mmCIF file of C-alpha atoms in Angstrom:
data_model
loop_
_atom_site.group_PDB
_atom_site.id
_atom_site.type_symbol
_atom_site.label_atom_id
_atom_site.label_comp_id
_atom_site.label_asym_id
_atom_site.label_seq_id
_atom_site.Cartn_x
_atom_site.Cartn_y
_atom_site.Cartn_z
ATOM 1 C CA UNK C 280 32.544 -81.446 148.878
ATOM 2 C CA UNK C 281 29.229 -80.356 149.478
ATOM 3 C CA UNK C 282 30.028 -76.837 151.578
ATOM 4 C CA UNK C 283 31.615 -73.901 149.630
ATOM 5 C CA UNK C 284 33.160 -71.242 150.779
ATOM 6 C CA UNK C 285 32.674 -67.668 149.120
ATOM 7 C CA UNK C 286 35.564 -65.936 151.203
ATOM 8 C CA UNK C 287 36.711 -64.706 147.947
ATOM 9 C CA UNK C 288 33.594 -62.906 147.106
ATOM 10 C CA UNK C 289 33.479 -60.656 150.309
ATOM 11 C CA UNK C 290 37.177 -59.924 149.810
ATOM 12 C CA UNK C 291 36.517 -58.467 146.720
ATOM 13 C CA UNK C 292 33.153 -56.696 147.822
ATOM 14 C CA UNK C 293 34.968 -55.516 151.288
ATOM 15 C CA UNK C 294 38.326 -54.363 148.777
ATOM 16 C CA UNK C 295 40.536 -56.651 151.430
ATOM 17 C CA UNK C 296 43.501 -58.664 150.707
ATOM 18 C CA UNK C 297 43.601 -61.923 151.983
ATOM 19 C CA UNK C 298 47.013 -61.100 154.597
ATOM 20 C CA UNK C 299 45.169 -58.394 155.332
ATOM 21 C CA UNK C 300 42.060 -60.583 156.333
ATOM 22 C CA UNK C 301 44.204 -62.966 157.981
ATOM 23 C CA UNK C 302 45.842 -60.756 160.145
ATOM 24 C CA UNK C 303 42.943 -58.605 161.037
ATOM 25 C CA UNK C 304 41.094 -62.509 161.565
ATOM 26 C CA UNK C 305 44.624 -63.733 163.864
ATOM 27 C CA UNK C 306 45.225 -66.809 161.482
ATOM 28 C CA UNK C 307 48.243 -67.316 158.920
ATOM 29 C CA UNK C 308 47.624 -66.447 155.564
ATOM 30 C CA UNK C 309 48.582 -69.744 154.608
ATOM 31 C CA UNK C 310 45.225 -71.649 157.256
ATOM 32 C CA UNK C 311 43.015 -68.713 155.568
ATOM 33 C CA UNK C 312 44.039 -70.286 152.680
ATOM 34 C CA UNK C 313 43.248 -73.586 152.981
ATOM 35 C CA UNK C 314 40.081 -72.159 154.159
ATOM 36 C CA UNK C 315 39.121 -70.560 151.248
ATOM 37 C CA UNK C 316 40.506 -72.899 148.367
ATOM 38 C CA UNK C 317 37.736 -75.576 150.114
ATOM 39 C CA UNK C 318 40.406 -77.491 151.432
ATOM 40 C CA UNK C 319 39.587 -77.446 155.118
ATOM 41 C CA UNK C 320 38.034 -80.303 156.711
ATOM 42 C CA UNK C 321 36.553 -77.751 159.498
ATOM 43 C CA UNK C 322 36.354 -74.292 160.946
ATOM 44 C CA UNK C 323 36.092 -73.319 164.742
ATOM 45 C CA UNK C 324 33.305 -71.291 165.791
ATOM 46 C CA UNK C 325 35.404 -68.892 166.962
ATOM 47 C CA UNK C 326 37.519 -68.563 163.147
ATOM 48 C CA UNK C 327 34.058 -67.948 161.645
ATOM 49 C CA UNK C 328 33.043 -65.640 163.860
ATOM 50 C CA UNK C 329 36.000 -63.754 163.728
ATOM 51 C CA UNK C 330 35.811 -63.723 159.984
ATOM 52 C CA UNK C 331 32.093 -62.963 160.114
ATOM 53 C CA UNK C 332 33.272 -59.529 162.261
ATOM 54 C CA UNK C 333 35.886 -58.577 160.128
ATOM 55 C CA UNK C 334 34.331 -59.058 157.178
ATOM 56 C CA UNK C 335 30.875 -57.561 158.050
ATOM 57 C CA UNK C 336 28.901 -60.499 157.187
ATOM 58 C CA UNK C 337 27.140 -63.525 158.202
ATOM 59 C CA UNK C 338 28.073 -66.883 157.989
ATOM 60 C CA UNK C 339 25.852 -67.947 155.167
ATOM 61 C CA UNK C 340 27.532 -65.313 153.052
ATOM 62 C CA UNK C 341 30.550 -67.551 153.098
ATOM 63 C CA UNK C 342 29.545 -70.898 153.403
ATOM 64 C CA UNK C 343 26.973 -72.251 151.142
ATOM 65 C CA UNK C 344 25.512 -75.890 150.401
ATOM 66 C CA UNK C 345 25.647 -78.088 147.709
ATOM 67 C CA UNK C 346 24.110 -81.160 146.782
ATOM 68 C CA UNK C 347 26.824 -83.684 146.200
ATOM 69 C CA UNK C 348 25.013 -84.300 142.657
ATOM 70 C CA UNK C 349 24.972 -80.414 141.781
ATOM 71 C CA UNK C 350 28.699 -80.418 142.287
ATOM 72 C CA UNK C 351 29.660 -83.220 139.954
ATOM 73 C CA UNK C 352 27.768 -81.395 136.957
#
């Protein structure tokens, strides 16, 4: 898939836990993680924005583009 997501990165640079994130976000640890292993088909508005607050960060700090080609290598 194309879109990353770097949720893992501001964890570690915010020294979070991912229940902690998920409870501070108001999903289950288990949607976060489908989330962050790049297994979600989509994310409401409202998620990222939620983790956006929580995390201190803006959405481009956890979602990043990739050309289809650049993924395969």
């Amino acid at each position: 898939m194309p879109i990353t997501v770097d949720i893992d990165v501001m964890l570690a640079r915010r020294k979070m836990s991912v229940g902690e994130l998920a409870e501070r976000v108001g999903i289950t640890p288990a949607n976060l993680a489908v989330l962050k292993n790049g297994r979600a088909k989509a994310v409401r508005f409202t998620t990222l924005a939620a983790l956006c607050e929580v995390l201190d960060c803006q959405p481009g700090d956890l979602l990043h583009w990739e050309p289809e080609d650049a993924a395969s290598e």
